[in-house]
mmCIF file of C-alpha atoms and ligand atoms in Angstrom:
data_model
loop_
_atom_site.group_PDB
_atom_site.id
_atom_site.type_symbol
_atom_site.label_atom_id
_atom_site.label_comp_id
_atom_site.label_asym_id
_atom_site.label_seq_id
_atom_site.Cartn_x
_atom_site.Cartn_y
_atom_site.Cartn_z
ATOM 1 C CA UNK A 130 12.684 10.313 -18.947
ATOM 2 C CA UNK A 131 12.113 6.906 -18.511
ATOM 3 C CA UNK A 132 8.636 5.020 -19.527
ATOM 4 C CA UNK A 133 6.758 4.289 -16.255
ATOM 5 C CA UNK A 134 5.917 0.683 -16.369
ATOM 6 C CA UNK A 135 2.763 1.005 -13.922
ATOM 7 C CA UNK A 136 0.776 3.062 -16.413
ATOM 8 C CA UNK A 137 -0.166 -0.318 -18.024
ATOM 9 C CA UNK A 138 -2.029 -1.274 -14.789
ATOM 10 C CA UNK A 139 -5.800 -2.028 -15.426
ATOM 11 C CA UNK A 140 -8.823 -3.048 -12.971
ATOM 12 C CA UNK A 141 -9.248 -6.881 -13.047
ATOM 13 C CA UNK A 142 -11.374 -7.845 -10.004
ATOM 14 C CA UNK A 143 -12.359 -7.279 -6.552
ATOM 15 C CA UNK A 144 -11.758 -9.908 -3.999
ATOM 16 C CA UNK A 145 -13.131 -10.803 -0.635
ATOM 17 C CA UNK A 146 -11.002 -13.959 0.085
ATOM 18 C CA UNK A 147 -7.739 -15.197 -0.564
ATOM 19 C CA UNK A 148 -9.059 -18.317 -3.086
ATOM 20 C CA UNK A 149 -10.672 -15.277 -5.330
ATOM 21 C CA UNK A 150 -7.059 -13.890 -6.376
ATOM 22 C CA UNK A 151 -5.195 -14.496 -9.721
ATOM 23 C CA UNK A 152 -3.032 -17.794 -9.513
ATOM 24 C CA UNK A 153 -0.114 -17.072 -7.144
ATOM 25 C CA UNK A 154 2.371 -17.034 -9.983
ATOM 26 C CA UNK A 155 4.507 -13.922 -11.294
ATOM 27 C CA UNK A 156 5.007 -11.316 -8.968
ATOM 28 C CA UNK A 157 2.986 -8.625 -7.138
ATOM 29 C CA UNK A 158 3.542 -6.007 -4.974
ATOM 30 C CA UNK A 159 0.884 -5.182 -2.190
ATOM 31 C CA UNK A 160 -0.141 -1.605 -0.872
ATOM 32 C CA UNK A 161 -1.668 -1.524 2.473
ATOM 33 C CA UNK A 162 -2.407 1.048 4.881
ATOM 34 C CA UNK A 163 -5.258 3.085 6.932
ATOM 35 C CA UNK A 164 -8.245 4.112 5.482
ATOM 36 C CA UNK A 165 -7.900 7.923 4.239
ATOM 37 C CA UNK A 166 -4.053 7.425 4.499
ATOM 38 C CA UNK A 167 -3.937 8.250 0.874
ATOM 39 C CA UNK A 168 -3.526 4.918 -0.786
ATOM 40 C CA UNK A 169 -5.443 5.031 -3.559
ATOM 41 C CA UNK A 170 -4.304 8.438 -4.553
ATOM 42 C CA UNK A 171 -0.893 7.129 -4.136
ATOM 43 C CA UNK A 172 -1.591 4.097 -6.919
ATOM 44 C CA UNK A 173 -3.361 6.418 -9.254
ATOM 45 C CA UNK A 174 -0.066 8.770 -9.003
ATOM 46 C CA UNK A 175 2.393 5.655 -9.415
ATOM 47 C CA UNK A 176 0.459 4.554 -12.187
ATOM 48 C CA UNK A 177 -0.219 7.670 -13.670
ATOM 49 C CA UNK A 178 -4.234 7.235 -14.173
ATOM 50 C CA UNK A 179 -6.376 9.177 -12.127
ATOM 51 C CA UNK A 180 -9.439 7.071 -12.131
ATOM 52 C CA UNK A 181 -7.533 3.565 -11.679
ATOM 53 C CA UNK A 182 -7.903 2.952 -7.763
ATOM 54 C CA UNK A 183 -11.277 4.766 -6.439
ATOM 55 C CA UNK A 184 -10.295 7.537 -3.871
ATOM 56 C CA UNK A 185 -12.356 7.123 -1.099
ATOM 57 C CA UNK A 186 -15.122 9.749 -0.505
ATOM 58 C CA UNK A 187 -16.311 7.594 2.476
ATOM 59 C CA UNK A 188 -13.394 5.781 4.259
ATOM 60 C CA UNK A 189 -13.787 2.210 4.944
ATOM 61 C CA UNK A 190 -16.150 2.002 2.104
ATOM 62 C CA UNK A 191 -13.191 -0.067 0.333
ATOM 63 C CA UNK A 192 -13.269 -3.139 1.999
ATOM 64 C CA UNK A 193 -11.988 -5.599 -0.281
ATOM 65 C CA UNK A 194 -8.768 -6.697 -2.306
ATOM 66 C CA UNK A 195 -8.412 -5.178 -5.732
ATOM 67 C CA UNK A 196 -6.488 -6.661 -8.326
ATOM 68 C CA UNK A 197 -4.611 -4.547 -10.879
ATOM 69 C CA UNK A 198 -2.441 -6.540 -13.576
ATOM 70 C CA UNK A 199 0.425 -4.443 -15.411
ATOM 71 C CA UNK A 200 0.779 -7.690 -17.658
ATOM 72 C CA UNK A 201 0.206 -11.553 -17.670
ATOM 73 C CA UNK A 202 2.838 -12.070 -14.881
ATOM 74 C CA UNK A 203 3.088 -8.615 -12.810
ATOM 75 C CA UNK A 204 0.316 -7.189 -10.485
ATOM 76 C CA UNK A 205 -0.549 -4.622 -8.082
ATOM 77 C CA UNK A 206 -2.646 -5.503 -5.362
ATOM 78 C CA UNK A 207 -4.597 -3.079 -3.090
ATOM 79 C CA UNK A 208 -5.351 -4.484 -0.002
ATOM 80 C CA UNK A 209 -8.432 -3.485 2.260
ATOM 81 C CA UNK A 210 -7.711 -0.131 4.239
ATOM 82 C CA UNK A 211 -7.887 -0.517 7.980
ATOM 83 C CA UNK A 212 -8.533 1.419 10.874
ATOM 84 C CA UNK A 213 -11.705 2.902 10.122
ATOM 85 C CA UNK A 214 -14.075 2.937 13.324
ATOM 86 C CA UNK A 215 -17.125 1.977 11.456
ATOM 87 C CA UNK A 216 -15.989 -1.208 10.077
ATOM 88 C CA UNK A 217 -17.989 -4.000 12.296
ATOM 89 C CA UNK A 218 -15.468 -5.983 14.457
ATOM 90 C CA UNK A 219 -16.334 -9.241 12.403
ATOM 91 C CA UNK A 220 -15.252 -7.970 9.544
ATOM 92 C CA UNK A 221 -11.972 -6.319 10.911
ATOM 93 C CA UNK A 222 -11.293 -9.879 12.360
ATOM 94 C CA UNK A 223 -11.967 -11.431 9.067
ATOM 95 C CA UNK A 224 -9.484 -9.122 7.270
ATOM 96 C CA UNK A 225 -6.983 -9.334 9.892
ATOM 97 C CA UNK A 226 -6.808 -13.284 9.336
ATOM 98 C CA UNK A 227 -6.765 -12.532 5.499
ATOM 99 C CA UNK A 228 -3.954 -10.275 5.672
ATOM 100 C CA UNK A 229 -2.140 -12.359 7.635
ATOM 101 C CA UNK A 230 -2.584 -15.364 5.720
ATOM 102 C CA UNK A 231 -1.806 -13.426 2.570
ATOM 103 C CA UNK A 232 1.603 -12.015 3.857
ATOM 104 C CA UNK A 233 2.505 -15.407 5.165
ATOM 105 C CA UNK A 234 1.710 -17.520 2.075
ATOM 106 C CA UNK A 235 1.449 -15.695 -1.073
ATOM 107 C CA UNK A 236 4.743 -16.571 -2.910
ATOM 108 C CA UNK A 237 4.183 -14.007 -5.476
ATOM 109 C CA UNK A 238 4.432 -11.100 -3.211
ATOM 110 C CA UNK A 239 7.578 -9.482 -3.917
ATOM 111 C CA UNK A 240 6.754 -6.772 -1.362
ATOM 112 C CA UNK A 241 4.696 -4.560 0.740
ATOM 113 C CA UNK A 242 3.964 -0.667 0.870
ATOM 114 C CA UNK A 243 2.545 0.613 3.533
ATOM 115 C CA UNK A 244 0.731 4.147 2.968
ATOM 116 C CA UNK A 245 0.904 6.108 6.082
ATOM 117 C CA UNK A 246 -0.223 9.895 6.309
ATOM 118 C CA UNK A 247 3.258 11.581 7.047
ATOM 119 C CA UNK A 248 1.371 13.506 9.619
ATOM 120 C CA UNK A 249 0.172 10.456 11.534
ATOM 121 C CA UNK A 250 2.798 7.786 10.780
ATOM 122 C CA UNK A 251 3.141 4.180 12.457
ATOM 123 C CA UNK A 252 -0.095 4.261 14.274
ATOM 124 C CA UNK A 253 -0.847 0.442 15.719
ATOM 125 C CA UNK A 254 -2.096 -1.405 12.608
ATOM 126 C CA UNK A 255 0.754 0.166 10.582
ATOM 127 C CA UNK A 256 2.965 -1.077 13.200
ATOM 128 C CA UNK A 257 1.565 -4.620 12.961
ATOM 129 C CA UNK A 258 1.459 -4.493 9.299
ATOM 130 C CA UNK A 259 5.345 -3.952 9.452
ATOM 131 C CA UNK A 260 5.866 -6.538 12.098
ATOM 132 C CA UNK A 261 3.948 -8.980 10.063
ATOM 133 C CA UNK A 262 6.188 -8.250 6.952
ATOM 134 C CA UNK A 263 9.281 -8.295 8.579
ATOM 135 C CA UNK A 264 8.216 -11.851 10.092
ATOM 136 C CA UNK A 265 7.170 -13.092 7.096
ATOM 137 C CA UNK A 266 10.462 -11.858 5.517
ATOM 138 C CA UNK A 267 8.804 -9.537 3.032
ATOM 139 C CA UNK A 268 9.955 -5.901 1.658
ATOM 140 C CA UNK A 269 8.692 -2.953 3.097
ATOM 141 C CA UNK A 270 8.468 0.436 1.789
ATOM 142 C CA UNK A 271 6.634 3.063 3.736
ATOM 143 C CA UNK A 272 5.026 5.782 1.837
ATOM 144 C CA UNK A 273 4.769 8.993 4.098
ATOM 145 C CA UNK A 274 1.816 10.540 2.162
ATOM 146 C CA UNK A 275 0.600 14.029 1.683
ATOM 147 C CA UNK A 276 4.142 15.436 2.316
ATOM 148 C CA UNK A 277 3.036 18.523 0.851
ATOM 149 C CA UNK A 278 1.311 19.093 3.999
ATOM 150 C CA UNK A 279 4.475 19.348 6.206
ATOM 151 C CA UNK A 280 7.658 22.036 5.993
ATOM 152 C CA UNK A 281 10.814 20.695 4.450
ATOM 153 C CA UNK A 282 12.009 20.700 7.984
ATOM 154 C CA UNK A 283 9.325 18.555 9.472
ATOM 155 C CA UNK A 284 9.241 16.288 6.606
ATOM 156 C CA UNK A 285 12.982 15.721 7.039
ATOM 157 C CA UNK A 286 12.449 15.221 11.040
ATOM 158 C CA UNK A 287 9.412 12.807 10.170
ATOM 159 C CA UNK A 288 11.396 10.748 7.637
ATOM 160 C CA UNK A 289 14.219 10.423 10.015
ATOM 161 C CA UNK A 290 11.899 9.737 13.146
ATOM 162 C CA UNK A 291 10.233 6.690 11.064
ATOM 163 C CA UNK A 292 13.329 5.535 9.787
ATOM 164 C CA UNK A 293 14.629 5.066 13.203
ATOM 165 C CA UNK A 294 11.876 3.466 14.643
ATOM 166 C CA UNK A 295 11.623 1.063 11.535
ATOM 167 C CA UNK A 296 15.341 -0.156 12.506
ATOM 168 C CA UNK A 297 13.714 -1.712 15.814
ATOM 169 C CA UNK A 298 10.058 -2.588 14.341
ATOM 170 C CA UNK A 299 11.006 -3.888 10.784
ATOM 171 C CA UNK A 300 14.876 -3.938 9.788
ATOM 172 C CA UNK A 301 15.159 -3.547 6.100
ATOM 173 C CA UNK A 302 12.185 -1.786 5.748
ATOM 174 C CA UNK A 303 12.714 1.467 4.152
ATOM 175 C CA UNK A 304 10.718 4.991 4.082
ATOM 176 C CA UNK A 305 10.366 7.884 1.853
ATOM 177 C CA UNK A 306 8.320 10.782 1.782
ATOM 178 C CA UNK A 307 5.235 11.029 -0.877
ATOM 179 C CA UNK A 308 2.961 13.811 -2.418
ATOM 180 C CA UNK A 309 0.299 12.702 -4.852
ATOM 181 C CA UNK A 310 -0.434 16.461 -4.996
ATOM 182 C CA UNK A 311 3.131 18.268 -5.866
ATOM 183 C CA UNK A 312 4.350 14.497 -6.993
ATOM 184 C CA UNK A 313 7.416 14.669 -4.705
ATOM 185 C CA UNK A 314 9.021 11.119 -4.213
ATOM 186 C CA UNK A 315 6.877 9.545 -7.121
ATOM 187 C CA UNK A 316 9.803 8.873 -9.136
ATOM 188 C CA UNK A 317 11.828 7.349 -6.532
ATOM 189 C CA UNK A 318 8.792 5.243 -5.502
ATOM 190 C CA UNK A 319 8.461 3.902 -8.895
ATOM 191 C CA UNK A 320 12.106 3.093 -9.344
ATOM 192 C CA UNK A 321 11.865 1.333 -5.900
ATOM 193 C CA UNK A 322 8.917 -0.673 -6.586
ATOM 194 C CA UNK A 323 9.777 -1.623 -10.566
ATOM 195 C CA UNK A 324 13.249 -2.961 -9.057
ATOM 196 C CA UNK A 325 11.142 -5.280 -7.001
ATOM 197 C CA UNK A 326 8.576 -6.378 -9.007
ATOM 198 C CA UNK A 327 10.517 -6.673 -12.543
ATOM 199 C CA UNK A 328 14.051 -7.747 -10.931
ATOM 200 C CA UNK A 329 14.239 -11.493 -12.226
HETATM 201 P P1 GDP B 17 -7.231 6.094 0.837
HETATM 202 O O1 GDP B 17 -8.373 5.711 1.529
HETATM 203 O O2 GDP B 17 -6.035 5.780 1.675
HETATM 204 O O3 GDP B 17 -7.225 5.343 -0.383
HETATM 205 O O4 GDP B 17 -6.927 7.721 0.787
HETATM 206 P P2 GDP B 17 -7.529 8.294 -0.776
HETATM 207 O O5 GDP B 17 -6.208 8.309 -1.810
HETATM 208 O O6 GDP B 17 -8.678 8.462 -0.721
HETATM 209 O O7 GDP B 17 -7.382 9.870 0.336
HETATM 210 C C1 GDP B 17 -7.870 10.486 1.064
HETATM 211 C C2 GDP B 17 -7.981 11.853 1.134
HETATM 212 O O8 GDP B 17 -6.354 12.548 1.128
HETATM 213 C C3 GDP B 17 -8.496 12.588 -0.175
HETATM 214 O O9 GDP B 17 -9.083 13.950 0.265
HETATM 215 C C4 GDP B 17 -7.336 12.958 -1.039
HETATM 216 O O10 GDP B 17 -7.446 13.802 -1.867
HETATM 217 C C5 GDP B 17 -6.245 13.158 -0.070
HETATM 218 N N1 GDP B 17 -4.902 12.960 -0.133
HETATM 219 C C6 GDP B 17 -4.471 11.806 -0.654
HETATM 220 N N2 GDP B 17 -3.108 11.977 -1.333
HETATM 221 C C7 GDP B 17 -2.940 13.592 -0.855
HETATM 222 C C8 GDP B 17 -1.568 14.348 -0.891
HETATM 223 O O11 GDP B 17 -0.181 13.597 -1.508
HETATM 224 N N3 GDP B 17 -1.484 15.405 -0.743
HETATM 225 C C9 GDP B 17 -2.727 16.097 -0.023
HETATM 226 N N4 GDP B 17 -2.828 17.333 0.376
HETATM 227 N N5 GDP B 17 -3.923 15.136 0.215
HETATM 228 C C10 GDP B 17 -4.197 13.970 -0.449
#
């Protein structure tokens, strides 16, 4: 089996503002998603480290950007979970501005992973993130998580429906089923992301 480059990821810092991020050099991939979509679990599964990203017992607790370097010039970025009703409006507006600025200006950003619960894909904020990504010329991969909760037929139908919508919202964005529980789609996701991150 091929070595998993994401196993080398470690925790570096939490940031509340973009100027707290590491210098904008090298290459990084950002993970975004609604609270509770399974973003932390997906990061942990991809990196094969159960304790790396903290899975949220309290949705909405993770209102910060978390940086996970893989080596000196490659990083994974965990963007704040969005869509949690109890986050005050002021903070939501703050993060919307930060995300917009990040996607527009971050030169080392090679692509965005949008984590969505496969039972409720493409909610309002997901669409906004995809539109932001497309408008700023970013690659996007939609991980349709918790696919273990769908039958094979439901999974296939969901994937097809999402791909169809992506063609209009964010042409060029791709999608796949993913489960941190039964690990389906994990190798495919790693391979796509390694291609983005480590290609010259
Ligand atoms: P985050 O808020 O997006 O970081 O979501 P978490 O990773 O903390 O996951 C939210 C909840 O969904 C937790 O209870 C997880 O155990 C559960 N979960 C995450 N991924 C999966 C999965 O692939 N399958 C199933 N069945 N549950 C999952």
